Amino acid sequence: MTISTTSRTSAPPTGTPEPAASAAPRSRTSGRAPHATARASRAPISSPPEPGVEASAVAQRRVREDLERLDRALVVLERCESLLVEAEQLREEDPRASFELVHRAALRAAGVVIEQANRGRVRRLPLNAWTALSRCGELHREWAAEVAPMVAERSRLDAHPAARVDPALRDTHARRTRERIAAVRAEITVALLPAVVGAGA
């Protein structure tokens, strides 16, 4: 019998690895997450507030501050009026205490004017209320001048516990203080309210 010597294509030996597929071209963004770059490019960029919005916020803050100042001032002035009522009740019974209450009302009302004036000053006004008041414009300079006799009377009463109050001076002090309180209320309202009205318009 003749054995055929025709060559056959034999399978590769067992355990021989198959040829590896050709590698795909490397990406330039190799080592990064596939959509990290895309997300970064789409991330919103915070922009500064528009000038109009920022100016509006500042204006609103100033309105709130002015309203708070106005409220505080009006509370003080209401207390001044209450002191005058108490002073009137003690006019006959205890003239010295009555005079003292009137003077305290005047001092507190002057303090409202001085606090408002200090807002626009680099250097604050003197601590003495009447000296400070004399530097707050012509109207308040007149007030400081007219109260000088009352300041002298208070000093006299403090120095002499048995001294009696001049009733005419006490009555004048009470009347003028009441008028000044009304004037300060009008002044502080005009100074602080226009900004509020303008902001709401």
CSV table of C-alpha atoms in Angstrom, one decimal, residues 71-81 108-109 112:
chain,number,residue,atom,x,y,z
A,71,ASP,CA,-37.2,104.0,64.8
A,72,ARG,CA,-34.6,104.5,67.5
A,73,ALA,CA,-34.7,108.3,67.3
A,74,LEU,CA,-38.5,108.3,67.5
A,75,VAL,CA,-38.4,106.0,70.6
A,76,VAL,CA,-36.0,108.4,72.3
A,77,LEU,CA,-38.2,111.4,71.5
A,78,GLU,CA,-41.3,109.6,72.8
A,79,ARG,CA,-39.4,109.0,76.0
A,80,CYS,CA,-38.5,112.7,76.2
A,81,GLU,CA,-42.2,113.6,76.0
A,108,ARG,CA,-32.0,113.3,75.3
A,109,ALA,CA,-33.6,115.3,72.4
A,112,VAL,CA,-30.8,112.6,68.8
